[in-house]
mmCIF file of C-alpha atoms in Angstrom:
data_model
loop_
_atom_site.group_PDB
_atom_site.id
_atom_site.type_symbol
_atom_site.label_atom_id
_atom_site.label_comp_id
_atom_site.label_asym_id
_atom_site.label_seq_id
_atom_site.Cartn_x
_atom_site.Cartn_y
_atom_site.Cartn_z
ATOM 1 C CA ALA A 1 20.461 16.535 6.279
ATOM 2 C CA PHE A 2 16.847 16.158 8.191
ATOM 3 C CA ASP A 3 17.713 15.740 12.117
ATOM 4 C CA ARG A 4 18.396 12.399 13.611
ATOM 5 C CA ASN A 5 17.809 13.912 16.845
ATOM 6 C CA SER A 6 14.136 15.437 16.067
ATOM 7 C CA THR A 7 10.756 14.551 17.208
ATOM 8 C CA ARG A 8 9.293 14.745 13.712
ATOM 9 C CA LYS A 9 8.556 11.515 10.960
ATOM 10 C CA VAL A 10 9.939 11.055 8.094
ATOM 11 C CA LEU A 11 7.033 8.982 5.120
ATOM 12 C CA ILE A 12 8.628 6.745 3.169
ATOM 13 C CA GLU A 13 6.500 5.443 -0.113
ATOM 14 C CA ALA A 14 6.872 2.483 -2.371
ATOM 15 C CA THR A 15 3.648 1.362 -5.368
ATOM 16 C CA SER A 16 1.783 -1.234 -5.649
ATOM 17 C CA ASN A 17 3.976 -1.524 -9.132
ATOM 18 C CA GLN A 18 7.543 -1.170 -7.348
ATOM 19 C CA VAL A 19 6.666 -3.605 -4.839
ATOM 20 C CA ASN A 20 3.271 -5.811 -4.746
ATOM 21 C CA GLN A 21 3.175 -9.871 -3.297
ATOM 22 C CA PHE A 22 4.393 -11.209 -6.294
ATOM 23 C CA GLY A 23 8.441 -8.420 -6.368
ATOM 24 C CA GLY A 24 6.935 -5.969 -8.488
ATOM 25 C CA TYR A 25 10.075 -4.272 -10.853
ATOM 26 C CA THR A 26 12.199 -3.893 -7.701
ATOM 27 C CA GLY A 27 11.638 -7.395 -6.664
ATOM 28 C CA MET A 28 10.187 -6.748 -3.715
ATOM 29 C CA THR A 29 7.316 -7.724 -1.337
ATOM 30 C CA PRO A 30 6.028 -5.349 1.513
ATOM 31 C CA ALA A 31 7.969 -6.489 4.200
ATOM 32 C CA ASP A 32 11.525 -6.767 1.534
ATOM 33 C CA PHE A 33 10.618 -3.274 0.957
ATOM 34 C CA ARG A 34 10.187 -2.800 4.854
ATOM 35 C CA GLU A 35 13.669 -4.304 5.602
ATOM 36 C CA PHE A 36 14.727 -2.601 3.262
ATOM 37 C CA VAL A 37 13.937 0.641 4.806
ATOM 38 C CA PHE A 38 15.029 0.315 8.364
ATOM 39 C CA THR A 39 17.855 -1.590 7.686
ATOM 40 C CA ILE A 40 18.906 1.492 6.428
ATOM 41 C CA ALA A 41 17.881 3.104 9.227
ATOM 42 C CA ASP A 42 19.847 0.729 11.659
ATOM 43 C CA LYS A 43 23.082 2.003 10.014
ATOM 44 C CA VAL A 44 22.795 5.718 9.583
ATOM 45 C CA GLY A 45 20.690 5.710 13.259
ATOM 46 C CA PHE A 46 17.624 6.785 12.509
ATOM 47 C CA ALA A 47 14.443 5.283 15.593
ATOM 48 C CA ARG A 48 12.330 3.092 13.061
ATOM 49 C CA GLU A 49 9.412 5.076 15.257
ATOM 50 C CA ARG A 50 10.703 7.800 13.293
ATOM 51 C CA ILE A 51 9.641 6.076 10.571
ATOM 52 C CA ILE A 52 5.725 5.791 8.262
ATOM 53 C CA LEU A 53 5.956 3.350 5.622
ATOM 54 C CA GLY A 54 3.202 3.831 2.043
ATOM 55 C CA GLY A 55 1.581 2.202 -0.217
ATOM 56 C CA ASP A 56 0.579 4.715 -2.841
ATOM 57 C CA HIS A 57 -2.093 3.740 -5.184
ATOM 58 C CA LEU A 58 -2.799 0.445 -4.486
ATOM 59 C CA GLY A 59 -5.465 -1.461 -6.044
ATOM 60 C CA PRO A 60 -5.903 -3.596 -9.416
ATOM 61 C CA ASN A 61 -3.596 -0.541 -11.172
ATOM 62 C CA CYS A 62 -0.426 -3.719 -11.758
ATOM 63 C CA TRP A 63 -3.580 -5.974 -13.189
ATOM 64 C CA GLN A 64 -5.666 -3.364 -15.143
ATOM 65 C CA GLN A 65 -4.996 -5.459 -18.918
ATOM 66 C CA GLU A 66 -6.899 -8.460 -16.678
ATOM 67 C CA ASN A 67 -10.753 -8.742 -15.992
ATOM 68 C CA ALA A 68 -12.320 -6.540 -12.817
ATOM 69 C CA ASP A 69 -12.762 -9.635 -10.501
ATOM 70 C CA ALA A 70 -9.018 -10.951 -11.046
ATOM 71 C CA ALA A 71 -7.502 -8.518 -10.792
ATOM 72 C CA MET A 72 -9.830 -7.376 -7.621
ATOM 73 C CA GLU A 73 -8.402 -10.436 -6.184
ATOM 74 C CA LYS A 74 -4.697 -9.593 -6.647
ATOM 75 C CA SER A 75 -5.584 -6.142 -5.238
ATOM 76 C CA VAL A 76 -7.137 -7.563 -1.813
ATOM 77 C CA GLU A 77 -3.424 -9.821 -1.301
ATOM 78 C CA LEU A 78 -1.398 -6.712 -1.684
ATOM 79 C CA VAL A 79 -3.660 -4.575 0.722
ATOM 80 C CA LYS A 80 -3.259 -7.328 2.660
ATOM 81 C CA ALA A 81 0.328 -7.806 2.140
ATOM 82 C CA TYR A 82 1.014 -3.949 3.222
ATOM 83 C CA VAL A 83 -0.792 -4.275 7.046
ATOM 84 C CA ARG A 84 0.223 -6.906 7.482
ATOM 85 C CA ALA A 85 4.039 -4.991 6.454
ATOM 86 C CA GLY A 86 3.063 -2.744 8.857
ATOM 87 C CA PHE A 87 2.630 0.078 6.389
ATOM 88 C CA SER A 88 0.295 2.884 8.462
ATOM 89 C CA LYS A 89 -0.537 4.929 4.879
ATOM 90 C CA ILE A 90 -2.953 3.234 2.246
ATOM 91 C CA HIS A 91 -3.264 5.172 -0.528
ATOM 92 C CA LEU A 92 -6.528 2.809 -2.596
ATOM 93 C CA ASP A 93 -6.932 3.641 -5.486
ATOM 94 C CA ALA A 94 -9.640 1.508 -7.973
ATOM 95 C CA SER A 95 -9.852 5.013 -10.054
ATOM 96 C CA MET A 96 -9.116 2.736 -13.410
ATOM 97 C CA SER A 97 -10.919 0.231 -15.252
ATOM 98 C CA CYS A 98 -10.077 -2.901 -15.802
ATOM 99 C CA ALA A 99 -9.852 -5.182 -19.543
ATOM 100 C CA GLY A 100 -14.301 -5.022 -19.529
ATOM 101 C CA ASP A 101 -15.007 -2.064 -17.089
ATOM 102 C CA PRO A 102 -16.059 1.520 -19.490
ATOM 103 C CA ILE A 103 -13.395 4.076 -19.316
ATOM 104 C CA PRO A 104 -13.850 6.402 -17.705
ATOM 105 C CA LEU A 105 -15.141 3.892 -14.357
ATOM 106 C CA ALA A 106 -18.463 5.010 -12.763
ATOM 107 C CA PRO A 107 -17.702 7.321 -9.343
ATOM 108 C CA GLU A 108 -19.947 4.443 -7.812
ATOM 109 C CA THR A 109 -17.581 1.787 -9.315
ATOM 110 C CA VAL A 110 -14.723 3.094 -7.311
ATOM 111 C CA ALA A 111 -16.071 3.492 -4.559
ATOM 112 C CA GLU A 112 -17.035 0.520 -3.871
ATOM 113 C CA ARG A 113 -13.719 -1.105 -4.753
ATOM 114 C CA ALA A 114 -12.610 1.116 -2.449
ATOM 115 C CA ALA A 115 -14.571 0.165 0.197
ATOM 116 C CA VAL A 116 -13.916 -3.546 -0.573
ATOM 117 C CA LEU A 117 -10.433 -2.964 -0.461
ATOM 118 C CA CYS A 118 -10.376 -0.741 2.660
ATOM 119 C CA PHE A 119 -12.356 -3.585 4.050
ATOM 120 C CA ALA A 120 -9.332 -6.783 3.055
ATOM 121 C CA ALA A 121 -6.792 -3.773 5.110
ATOM 122 C CA GLU A 122 -8.326 -3.595 8.245
ATOM 123 C CA SER A 123 -9.422 -7.373 8.629
ATOM 124 C CA VAL A 124 -5.977 -7.954 8.932
ATOM 125 C CA ALA A 125 -5.054 -5.182 10.779
ATOM 126 C CA THR A 126 -4.038 -5.472 14.107
ATOM 127 C CA ASP A 127 -6.020 -3.263 17.008
ATOM 128 C CA CYS A 128 -2.625 -1.144 17.405
ATOM 129 C CA GLN A 129 -2.398 -0.940 13.346
ATOM 130 C CA ARG A 130 -5.607 0.155 12.910
ATOM 131 C CA GLU A 131 -5.055 3.134 15.209
ATOM 132 C CA GLN A 132 -2.352 4.681 13.558
ATOM 133 C CA LEU A 133 -3.620 3.502 9.506
ATOM 134 C CA SER A 134 -4.418 7.085 8.202
ATOM 135 C CA TYR A 135 -6.431 6.307 4.480
ATOM 136 C CA VAL A 136 -6.083 8.085 1.020
ATOM 137 C CA ILE A 137 -8.688 7.328 -1.113
#
């Protein structure tokens, strides 16, 4: 069992296909997932401050069948929704090809798309959130 009296933190992640602005396959948005996790934490007496919420594989994964512009537009909103909901570990994954893209994507394209997603995260983060944000690329 995890020691509820320590100061160690726990990272709880949701992936983009599980939780997204459209509900994902769990039916939860990032804000819904946060509340789901916090409700359990409150019930078992686990301090919310010790929870790190993480978004995994945030990018066009769910929308690969769409063209890159449409998929990235949805991906930008996905990242914003995670940051607005208080997620602080943000894995930006723009490595997948979308409809009409070459396979595999050029590293420059992956980097450019990841930068767009990072900018989206930073654009909605509060000053306090920016201090806590950690990116995995």
